[in-house]
Coordinates of C-alpha atoms and ligand atoms in Angstrom, one line a residue:
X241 CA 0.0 0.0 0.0
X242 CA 2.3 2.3 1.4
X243 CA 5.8 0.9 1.2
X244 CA 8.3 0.6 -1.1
X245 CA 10.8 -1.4 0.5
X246 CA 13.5 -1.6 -1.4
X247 CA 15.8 -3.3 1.1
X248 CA 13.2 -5.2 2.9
X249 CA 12.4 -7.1 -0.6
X250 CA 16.4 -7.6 -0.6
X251 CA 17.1 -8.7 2.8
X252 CA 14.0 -10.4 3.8
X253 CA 11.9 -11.4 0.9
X254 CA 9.7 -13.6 2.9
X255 CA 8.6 -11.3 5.1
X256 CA 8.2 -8.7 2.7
X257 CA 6.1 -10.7 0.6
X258 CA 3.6 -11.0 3.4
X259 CA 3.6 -7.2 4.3
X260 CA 2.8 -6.6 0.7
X261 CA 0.1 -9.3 1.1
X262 CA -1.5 -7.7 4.1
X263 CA -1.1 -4.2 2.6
X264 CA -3.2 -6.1 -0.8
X265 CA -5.6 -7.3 1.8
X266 CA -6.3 -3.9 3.3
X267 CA -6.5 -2.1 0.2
X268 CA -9.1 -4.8 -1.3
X269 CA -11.4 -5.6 1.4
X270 CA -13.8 -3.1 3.6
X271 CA -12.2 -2.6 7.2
X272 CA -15.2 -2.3 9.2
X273 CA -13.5 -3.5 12.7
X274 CA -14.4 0.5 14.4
X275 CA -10.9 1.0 16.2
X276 CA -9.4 0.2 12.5
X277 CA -8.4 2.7 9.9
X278 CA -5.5 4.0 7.9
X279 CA -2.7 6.1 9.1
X280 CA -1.4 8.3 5.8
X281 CA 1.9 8.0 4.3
X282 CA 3.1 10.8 6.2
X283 CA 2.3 9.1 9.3
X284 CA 3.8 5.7 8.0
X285 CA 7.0 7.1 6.6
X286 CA 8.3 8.9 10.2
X287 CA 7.7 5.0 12.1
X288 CA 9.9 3.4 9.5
X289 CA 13.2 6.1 10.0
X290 CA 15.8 6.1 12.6
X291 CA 14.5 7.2 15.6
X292 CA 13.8 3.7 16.2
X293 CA 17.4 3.0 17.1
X294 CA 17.3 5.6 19.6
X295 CA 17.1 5.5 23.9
X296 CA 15.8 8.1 25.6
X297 CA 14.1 7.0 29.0
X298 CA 13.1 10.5 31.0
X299 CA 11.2 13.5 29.6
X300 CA 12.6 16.4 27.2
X301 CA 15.0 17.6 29.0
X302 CA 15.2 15.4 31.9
X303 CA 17.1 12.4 29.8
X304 CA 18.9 9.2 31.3
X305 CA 21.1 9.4 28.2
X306 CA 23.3 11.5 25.9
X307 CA 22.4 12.4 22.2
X308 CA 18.9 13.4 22.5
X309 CA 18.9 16.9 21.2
X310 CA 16.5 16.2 18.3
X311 CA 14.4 13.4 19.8
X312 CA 13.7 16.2 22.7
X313 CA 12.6 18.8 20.1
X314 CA 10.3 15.6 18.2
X315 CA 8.3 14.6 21.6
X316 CA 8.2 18.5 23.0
X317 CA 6.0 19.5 19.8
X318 CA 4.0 16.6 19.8
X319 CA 3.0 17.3 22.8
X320 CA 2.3 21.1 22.4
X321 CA 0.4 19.7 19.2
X322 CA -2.1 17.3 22.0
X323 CA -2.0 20.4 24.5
X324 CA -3.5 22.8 21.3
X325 CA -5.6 20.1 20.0
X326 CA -7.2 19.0 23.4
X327 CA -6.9 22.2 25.6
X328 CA -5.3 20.3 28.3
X329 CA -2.5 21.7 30.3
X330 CA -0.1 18.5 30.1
X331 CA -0.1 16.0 28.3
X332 CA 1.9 12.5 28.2
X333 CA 2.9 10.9 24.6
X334 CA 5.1 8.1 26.0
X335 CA 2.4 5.2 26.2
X336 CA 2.9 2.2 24.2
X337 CA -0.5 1.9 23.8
X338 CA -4.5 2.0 25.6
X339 CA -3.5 -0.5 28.3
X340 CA -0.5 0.7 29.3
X341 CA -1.9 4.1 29.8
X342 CA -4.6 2.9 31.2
X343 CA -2.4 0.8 33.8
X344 CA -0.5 3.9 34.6
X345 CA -3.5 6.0 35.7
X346 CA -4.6 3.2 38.1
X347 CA -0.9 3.2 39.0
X348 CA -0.7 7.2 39.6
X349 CA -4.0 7.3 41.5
X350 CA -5.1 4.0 43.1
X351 CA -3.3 1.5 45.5
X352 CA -3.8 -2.3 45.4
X353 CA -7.3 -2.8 46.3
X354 CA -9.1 0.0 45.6
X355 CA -12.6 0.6 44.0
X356 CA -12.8 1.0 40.4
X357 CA -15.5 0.8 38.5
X358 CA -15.7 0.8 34.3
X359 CA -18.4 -0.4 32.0
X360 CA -19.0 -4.2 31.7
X361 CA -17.3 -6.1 28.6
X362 CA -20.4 -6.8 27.6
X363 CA -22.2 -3.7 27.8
X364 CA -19.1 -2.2 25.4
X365 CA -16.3 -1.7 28.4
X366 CA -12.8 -2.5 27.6
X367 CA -10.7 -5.3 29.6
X368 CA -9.3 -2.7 31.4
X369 CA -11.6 -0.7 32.6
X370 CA -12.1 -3.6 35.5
X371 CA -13.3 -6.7 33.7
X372 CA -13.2 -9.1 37.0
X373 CA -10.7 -12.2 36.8
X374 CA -9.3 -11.8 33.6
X375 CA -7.2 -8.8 33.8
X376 CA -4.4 -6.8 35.5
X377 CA -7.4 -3.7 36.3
X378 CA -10.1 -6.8 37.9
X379 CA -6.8 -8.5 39.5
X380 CA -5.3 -5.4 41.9
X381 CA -8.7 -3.6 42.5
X382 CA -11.7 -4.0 43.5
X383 CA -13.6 -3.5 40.2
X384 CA -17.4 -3.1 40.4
X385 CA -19.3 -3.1 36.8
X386 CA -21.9 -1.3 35.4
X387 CA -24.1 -2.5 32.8
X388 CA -26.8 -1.0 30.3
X389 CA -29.7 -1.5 30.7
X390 CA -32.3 -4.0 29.0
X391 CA -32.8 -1.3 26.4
X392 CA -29.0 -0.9 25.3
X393 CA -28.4 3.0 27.1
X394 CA -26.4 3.3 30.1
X395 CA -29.4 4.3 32.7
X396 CA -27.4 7.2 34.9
X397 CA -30.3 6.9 37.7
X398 CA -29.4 3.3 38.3
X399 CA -25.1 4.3 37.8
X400 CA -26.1 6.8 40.5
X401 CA -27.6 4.1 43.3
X402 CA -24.5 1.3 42.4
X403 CA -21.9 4.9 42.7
X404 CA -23.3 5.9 45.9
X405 CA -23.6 2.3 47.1
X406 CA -20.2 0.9 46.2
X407 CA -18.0 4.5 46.4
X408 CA -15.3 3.6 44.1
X409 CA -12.3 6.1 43.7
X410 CA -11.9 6.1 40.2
X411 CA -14.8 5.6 37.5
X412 CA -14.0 5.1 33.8
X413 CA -16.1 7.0 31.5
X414 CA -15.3 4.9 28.4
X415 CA -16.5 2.1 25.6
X416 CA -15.2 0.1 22.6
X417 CA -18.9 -0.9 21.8
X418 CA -21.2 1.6 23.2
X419 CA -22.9 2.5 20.1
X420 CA -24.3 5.9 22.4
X421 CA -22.6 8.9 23.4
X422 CA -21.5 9.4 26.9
X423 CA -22.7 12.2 29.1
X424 CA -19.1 13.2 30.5
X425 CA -21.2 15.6 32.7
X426 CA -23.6 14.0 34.7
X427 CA -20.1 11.1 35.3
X428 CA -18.2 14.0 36.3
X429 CA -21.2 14.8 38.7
X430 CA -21.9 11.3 40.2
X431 CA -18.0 11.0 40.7
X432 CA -18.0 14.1 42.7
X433 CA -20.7 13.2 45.0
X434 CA -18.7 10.4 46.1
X435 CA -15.3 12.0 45.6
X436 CA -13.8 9.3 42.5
X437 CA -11.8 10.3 40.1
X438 CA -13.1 10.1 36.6
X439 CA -10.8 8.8 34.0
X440 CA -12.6 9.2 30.5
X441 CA -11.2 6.8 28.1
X442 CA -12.0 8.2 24.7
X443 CA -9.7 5.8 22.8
X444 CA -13.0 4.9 20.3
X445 CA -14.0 8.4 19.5
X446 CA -11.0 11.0 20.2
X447 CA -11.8 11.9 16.1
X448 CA -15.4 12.6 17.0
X449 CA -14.4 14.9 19.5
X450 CA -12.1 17.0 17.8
X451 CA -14.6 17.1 15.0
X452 CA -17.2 18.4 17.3
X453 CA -20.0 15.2 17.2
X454 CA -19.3 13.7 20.4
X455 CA -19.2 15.3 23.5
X456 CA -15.7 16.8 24.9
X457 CA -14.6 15.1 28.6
X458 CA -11.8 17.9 28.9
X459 CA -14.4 20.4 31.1
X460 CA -15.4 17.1 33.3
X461 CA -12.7 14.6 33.7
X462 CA -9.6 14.7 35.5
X463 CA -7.6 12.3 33.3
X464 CA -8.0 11.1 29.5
X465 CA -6.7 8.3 28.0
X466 CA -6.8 7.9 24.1
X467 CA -5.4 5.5 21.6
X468 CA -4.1 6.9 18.6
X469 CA -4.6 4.7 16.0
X470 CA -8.1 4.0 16.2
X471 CA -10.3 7.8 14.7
X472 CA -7.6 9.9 14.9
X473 CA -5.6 7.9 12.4
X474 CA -2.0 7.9 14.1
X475 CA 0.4 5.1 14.5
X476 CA -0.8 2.5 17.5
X477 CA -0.1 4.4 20.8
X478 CA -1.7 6.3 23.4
X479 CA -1.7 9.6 25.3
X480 CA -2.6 10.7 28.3
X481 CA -3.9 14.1 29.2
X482 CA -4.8 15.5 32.6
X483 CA -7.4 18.3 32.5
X484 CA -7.5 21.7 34.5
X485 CA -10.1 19.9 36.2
X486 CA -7.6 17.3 37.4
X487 CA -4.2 19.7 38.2
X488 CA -7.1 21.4 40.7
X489 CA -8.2 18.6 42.6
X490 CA -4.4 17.2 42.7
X491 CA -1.6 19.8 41.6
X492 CA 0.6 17.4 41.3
X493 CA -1.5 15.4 38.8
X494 CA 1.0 16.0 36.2
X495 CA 4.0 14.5 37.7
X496 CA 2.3 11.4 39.5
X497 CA 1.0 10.3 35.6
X498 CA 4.3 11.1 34.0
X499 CA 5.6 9.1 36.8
X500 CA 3.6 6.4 36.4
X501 CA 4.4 6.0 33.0
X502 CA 8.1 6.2 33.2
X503 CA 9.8 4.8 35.4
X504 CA 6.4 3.3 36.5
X505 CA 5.5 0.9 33.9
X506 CA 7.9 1.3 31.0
X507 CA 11.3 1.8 29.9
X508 CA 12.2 4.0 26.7
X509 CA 9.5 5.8 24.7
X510 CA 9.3 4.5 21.0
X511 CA 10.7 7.9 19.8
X512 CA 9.3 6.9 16.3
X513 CA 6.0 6.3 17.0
X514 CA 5.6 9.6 19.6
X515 CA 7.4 11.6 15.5
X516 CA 4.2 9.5 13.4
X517 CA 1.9 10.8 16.6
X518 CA 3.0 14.1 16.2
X519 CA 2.4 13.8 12.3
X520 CA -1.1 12.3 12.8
X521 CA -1.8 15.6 15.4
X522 CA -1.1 17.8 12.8
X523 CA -3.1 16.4 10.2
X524 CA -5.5 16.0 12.7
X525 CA -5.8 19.6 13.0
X526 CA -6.4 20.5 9.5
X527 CA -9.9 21.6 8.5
X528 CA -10.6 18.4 6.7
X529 CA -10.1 16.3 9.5
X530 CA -13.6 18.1 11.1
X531 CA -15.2 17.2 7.9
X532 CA -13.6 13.5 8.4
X533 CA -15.5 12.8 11.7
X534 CA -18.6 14.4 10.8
X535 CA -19.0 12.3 8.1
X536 CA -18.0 9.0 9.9
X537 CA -21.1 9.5 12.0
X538 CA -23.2 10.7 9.3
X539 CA -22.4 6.5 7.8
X540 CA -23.0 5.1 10.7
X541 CA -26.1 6.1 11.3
X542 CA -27.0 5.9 7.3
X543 CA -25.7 2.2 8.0
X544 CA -27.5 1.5 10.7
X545 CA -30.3 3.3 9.1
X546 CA -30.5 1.0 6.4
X547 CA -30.0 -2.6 8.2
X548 CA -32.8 -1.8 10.5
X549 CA -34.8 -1.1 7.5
X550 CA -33.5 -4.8 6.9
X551 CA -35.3 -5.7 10.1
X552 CA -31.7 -6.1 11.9
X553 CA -31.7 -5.6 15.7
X554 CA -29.1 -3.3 16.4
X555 CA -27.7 -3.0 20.5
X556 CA -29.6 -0.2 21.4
X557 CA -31.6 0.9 18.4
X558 CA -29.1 2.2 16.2
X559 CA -26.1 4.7 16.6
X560 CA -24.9 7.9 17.1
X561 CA -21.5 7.5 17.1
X562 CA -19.3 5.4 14.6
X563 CA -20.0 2.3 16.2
X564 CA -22.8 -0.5 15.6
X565 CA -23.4 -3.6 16.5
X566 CA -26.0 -6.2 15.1
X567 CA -27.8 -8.5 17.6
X568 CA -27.6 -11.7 15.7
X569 CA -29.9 -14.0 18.2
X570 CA -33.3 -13.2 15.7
X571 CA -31.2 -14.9 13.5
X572 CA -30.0 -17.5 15.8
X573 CA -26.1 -17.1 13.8
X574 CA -23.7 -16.7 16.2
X575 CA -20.9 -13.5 16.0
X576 CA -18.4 -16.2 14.9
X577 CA -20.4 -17.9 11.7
X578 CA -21.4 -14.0 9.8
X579 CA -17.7 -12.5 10.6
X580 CA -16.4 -14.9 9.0
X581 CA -19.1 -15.2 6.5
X582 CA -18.7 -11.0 6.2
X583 CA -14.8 -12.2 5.3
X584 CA -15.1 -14.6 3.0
X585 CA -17.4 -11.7 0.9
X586 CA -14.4 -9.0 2.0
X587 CA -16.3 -7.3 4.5
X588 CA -13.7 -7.6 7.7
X589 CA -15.9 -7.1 10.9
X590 CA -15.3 -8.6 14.6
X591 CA -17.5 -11.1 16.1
X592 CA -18.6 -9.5 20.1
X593 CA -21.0 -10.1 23.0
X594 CA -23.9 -8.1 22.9
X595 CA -25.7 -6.5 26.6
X596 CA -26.8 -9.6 28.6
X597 CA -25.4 -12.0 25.8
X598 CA -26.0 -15.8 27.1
X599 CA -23.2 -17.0 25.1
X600 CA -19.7 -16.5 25.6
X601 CA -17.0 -14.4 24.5
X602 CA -15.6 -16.8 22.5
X603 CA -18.6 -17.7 20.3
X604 CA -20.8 -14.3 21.0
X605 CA -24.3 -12.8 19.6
X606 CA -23.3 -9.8 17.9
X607 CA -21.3 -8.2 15.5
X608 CA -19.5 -5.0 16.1
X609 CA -19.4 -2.7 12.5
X610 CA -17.4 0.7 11.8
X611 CA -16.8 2.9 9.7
X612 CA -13.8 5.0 10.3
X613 CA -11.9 3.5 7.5
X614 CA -14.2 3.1 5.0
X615 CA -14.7 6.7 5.9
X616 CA -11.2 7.5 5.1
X617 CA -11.7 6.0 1.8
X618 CA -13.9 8.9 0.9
X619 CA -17.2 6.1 1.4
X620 CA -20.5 8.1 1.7
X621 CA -24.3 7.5 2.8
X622 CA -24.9 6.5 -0.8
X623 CA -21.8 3.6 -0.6
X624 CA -23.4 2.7 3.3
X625 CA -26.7 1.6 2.2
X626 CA -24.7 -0.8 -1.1
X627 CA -22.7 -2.2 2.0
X628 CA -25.7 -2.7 4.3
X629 CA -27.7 -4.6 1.9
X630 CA -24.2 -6.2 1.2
X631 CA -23.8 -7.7 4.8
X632 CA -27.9 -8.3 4.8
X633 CA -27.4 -10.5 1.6
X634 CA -24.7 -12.5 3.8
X635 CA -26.4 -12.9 6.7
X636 CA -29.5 -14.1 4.8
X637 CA -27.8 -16.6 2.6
X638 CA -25.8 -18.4 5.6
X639 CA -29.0 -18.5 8.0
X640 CA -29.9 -20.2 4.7
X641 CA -27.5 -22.5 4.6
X642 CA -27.6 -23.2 8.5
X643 CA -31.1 -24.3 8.0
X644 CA -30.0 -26.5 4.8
X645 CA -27.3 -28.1 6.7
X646 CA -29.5 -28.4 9.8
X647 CA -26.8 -27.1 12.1
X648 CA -27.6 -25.8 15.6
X649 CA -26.2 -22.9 17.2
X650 CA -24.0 -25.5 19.4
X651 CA -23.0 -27.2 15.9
X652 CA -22.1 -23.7 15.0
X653 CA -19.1 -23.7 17.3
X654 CA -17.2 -26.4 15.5
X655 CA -14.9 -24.5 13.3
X656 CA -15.4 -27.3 10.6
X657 CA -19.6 -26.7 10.3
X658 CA -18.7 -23.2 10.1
X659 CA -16.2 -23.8 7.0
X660 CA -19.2 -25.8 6.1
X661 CA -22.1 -23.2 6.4
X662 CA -20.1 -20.8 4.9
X663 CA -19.1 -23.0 2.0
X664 CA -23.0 -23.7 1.0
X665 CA -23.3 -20.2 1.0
X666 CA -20.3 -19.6 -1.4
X667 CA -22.1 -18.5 -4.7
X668 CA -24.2 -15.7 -2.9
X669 CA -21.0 -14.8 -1.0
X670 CA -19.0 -14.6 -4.3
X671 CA -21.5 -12.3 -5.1
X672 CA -21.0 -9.8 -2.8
X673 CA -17.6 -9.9 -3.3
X674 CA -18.1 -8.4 -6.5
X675 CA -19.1 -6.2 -5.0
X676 CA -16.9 -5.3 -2.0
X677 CA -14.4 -5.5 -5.2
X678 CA -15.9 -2.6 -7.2
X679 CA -16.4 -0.2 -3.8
X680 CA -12.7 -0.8 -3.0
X681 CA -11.5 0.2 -6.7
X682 CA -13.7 2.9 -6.9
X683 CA -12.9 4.1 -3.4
X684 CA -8.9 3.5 -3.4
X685 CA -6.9 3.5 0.2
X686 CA -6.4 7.2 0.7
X687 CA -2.1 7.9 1.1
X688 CA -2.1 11.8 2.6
X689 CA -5.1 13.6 4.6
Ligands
DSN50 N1 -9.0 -3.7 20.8 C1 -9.7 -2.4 20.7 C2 -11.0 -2.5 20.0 O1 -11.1 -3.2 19.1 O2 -12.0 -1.9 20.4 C3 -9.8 -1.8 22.1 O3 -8.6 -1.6 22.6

C-alpha cells in the first residue's frame, strides 16, 4: 500500500512478501473493525526512519542518556500539538498503547485494592476498565461493573444508586462498543458526589471529539486516555492528558501520571511512533479532518439506518456515534459464523458479545461494525446503504445454509460446520464480493489527509 521497500524485498523477501500481502488485503477488502483505519503516508514514513534506534528513558529535557537533542525537540512539539488540540495543560505521549496508559492512571492514582468501577465487557467496556478475573485492572482492584440497561443505554439513575452504594475512587467514563454517546457531565457529577476520580477513556471516539460530534470530557474529567490509531488515524499508541479539572483537585497530577508511566511501567518511549503521533496531530488539525468525523457518523447512522430497515436488531436501536453492533440472536447465527461469512465476501468485521449476551465471549451474539476506515476511503451514505444490503445479503444466505445443513447454534461452534455453512453459501458470497471489489476500486486507500 504504502511501502516501497526496497531493502526489505532484498534482505527479507519472505517477510516482505507478506507485508505486501497484508497491505493487498487492506487495500481490497472493507475494514469495518471500528478501532481500525488507515494512518497516511506521512504518518507511515516517520515510524519506519531512525529514531527507532534511539534510547531516551526520562522526559525532554530530563534524559537518562546522551544524544537526545533532536528526539527532545520531536516529543516536545508533539505534545504542544495534543495540549492545542485537546486544551489540556499536560499532556503525556510516551504510552505504548491503551492499556499501558490505562495501567498507569490506576498506578498514579489507586493502590492495590481499591474501587474501580468501568463499563462491563459486555455492555461495550474495555478489559481494562475492570473486567473481573481476567485482567491486571479486575486482578489489583476491587472492580465493580456497570451494565446497560435492557434497552442498550447506560441508565445514569441506576449508575447513581450502584456509585453511591459501592464509592469507588476512580470511575471510567469509556467504551469500545457503546454505540451511544457518553454524558461526560452528569459522570463527572456522580464521581464528585462520592469524591472518585473520573478517567474518561475516549480511545473509540478521540476523532469525533475533535470534529465536534461527540461530547468533549476535557471540562469534566480529570484524566483522558486515548489510543491513537483508532479515529484519529495515528500510528498505534496512546496519550494521556490530565485536565485543569484534574491539576485542581491534585496539583501534582502531572507529575504522578508522568511518573507512572516512566519509570512506573515502562522503559524507553518508541521515539518513532511519539514523531508518526506528532504527524497524525497535525493532520488532525487540519480543516478536513472536522469534515472526516462528521461524516464517519453521518455513515454510521446511514448504515444503521438502512440494516434496520433490513429488520436487523441493532444493541440499542441504532447509533450515534461510529460504532454499531447487530444483535444476531433473531437470526439464531452466532458473531463467529457471519464475521467470518462477512470475510469470506471481503467485508472484515469482529465477532462481540452483545448486553446480557448468554453466550460466551468466544462464540458471541453480535457483531461489532465501523466505519472510520471506510470513511477515510472517501465512502459516503450513498456507498453505506450498497454495503448494508451487502452484509444483509450475507447474513440471509448463511442462516440459509444453516437451516440446509441443519446445524444448531451448538453445531455452529465447530470451526469445521462453520467452514461448512459458509461454503454452502459460497455463490451468494462470491456475489457480494463483487461487490466489495468494485467499492474498494472505486474508493482507493487514501495515502495523505
Ligand atoms: N481492541 C480495541 C477494540 O477493538 O476496540 C480496544 O482496545
Amino acid at each position: 500500500m504504502f511501502s516501497s521497500m526496497q531493502f526489505l524485498n532484498r534482505v527479507d523477501p519472505a517477510i516482505a512478501a507478506l507485508i505486501k500481502k497484508e497491505e493487498a488485503r487492506q487495500r481490497r477488502t472493507l475494514m469495518m473493525i471500528p478501532s481500525e483505519n488507515y494512518s497516511s503516508r506521512a504518518v507511515q514514513e516517520a515510524l519506519a526512519t531512525g529514531l527507532t534506534n534511539k534510547y531516551s528513558e526520562g522526559y525532554a529535557g530530563a534524559r537518562y542518556y546522551q544524544g537526545n537533542r533532536y528526539i527532545d525537540a520531536i516529543e516536545s512539539r508533539c505534545v504542544e500539538r495534543a495540549k492545542r488540540l485537546f486544551h489540556v495543560p499536560h499532556v503525556n505521549v510516551q504510552p505504548y498503547s491503551g492499556s499501558p496508559a490505562n495501567s498507569a492512571v490506576y498506578f498514579a492514582l489507586l493502590s492495590p485494592g481499591d474501587t474501580i468501577m468501568g463499563l462491563s465487557l459486555a455492555s461495550g467496556g474495555h478489559l481494562t476498565h475492570g473486567v473481573p478475573k481476567l485482567t491486571f485492572s479486575g486482578q489489583y482492584f476491587h472492580s465493580v461493573q456497570y451494565e446497560v440497561g435492557s434497552d442498550g443505554w447506560i441508565d445514569y439513575n441506576a449508575l447513581e444508586k450502584q456509585i453511591k452504594k459501592t464509592r469507588p475512587r476512580l470511575i471510567v467514563a469509556g467504551t469500545t462498543h457503546y454505540p451511544r454517546r457518553l454524558d461526560f457531565r452528569r459522570f463527572a457529577e456522580l464521581a464528585d458526589q462520592v469524591g472518585a476520580n473520573l478517567l474518561a477513556d475516549v480511545s473509540h471516539v478521540v476523532g469525533l471529539i475533535i470534529a465536534g460530534v461527540y461530547p468533549d470530557p476535557v471540562p469534566y474529567a480529570d484524566v483522558i486516555t486515548t489510543t491513537t490509531h483508532k479515529t484519529l488515524r495515528g500510528p498505534r499508541a496512546a496519550m494521556i492528558m490530565v485536565t485543569n479539572k484534574g491539576l485542581k483537585r491534585d496539583p501534582q497530577l502531572n507529575e504522578k501520571i508522568d511518573r507512572a508511566v516512566f519509570p512506573g511501567l515502562q522503559g524507553g518511549p518508541h521515539n518513532n511512533t511519539i514523531a508518526a503521533l506528532a504527524v497524525a496531530l497535525k493532520e488532525a488539525g487540519q480543516p478536513g479532518f472536522i469534515r472526516y468525523g462528521k461524516q464517519i457518523v453521518k455513515n454510521a447512522a446511514r448504515l444503521a439506518e438502512r440494516l434496520h430497515q433490513h429488520g436487523y436488531q441493532l444493541v440499542s436501536g441504532g447509533t450515534d456515534t461510529h460504532v454499531l453492533v447487530i444483535d444476531l440472536r433473531p437470526q439464531a447465527l452466532l458473531g463467529n459464523t457471519v464475521a467470518e461469512g462477512l470475510e469470506a465476501a471481503g467485508i472484515v468485521t469482529n465477532r462481540n458479545k452483545v448486553p446480557f449476551d448468554p453466550n460466551p465471549a468466544f462464540y458471541p451474539s453480535g457483531v461489532r461494525l465501523g466505519t472510520p476506515a471506510l470513511t477515510s476511503r472517501g465512502m459516503q451514505e450513498k456507498q453505506m446503504e450498497i454495503i448494508a444490503d451487502a452484509i444483509d445479503q450475507v447474513i440471509r444466505s448463511l442462516h440459509q445454509a444453516k437451516a440446509s445443513l441443519e446445524l444448531t447454534l451448538n453445531d455452529e461452534r465447530k470451526k469445521t460446520n462453520r467452514a461448512n455453512l459458509i461454503r454452502r453459501a459460497g455463490r451468494e458470497l462470491k456475489q457480494v464480493n463483487a461487490v466489495v471489489t468494485a467499492l474498494c476500486r472505486r474508493f482507493p486507500v487514501v495515502k495523505e489527509y
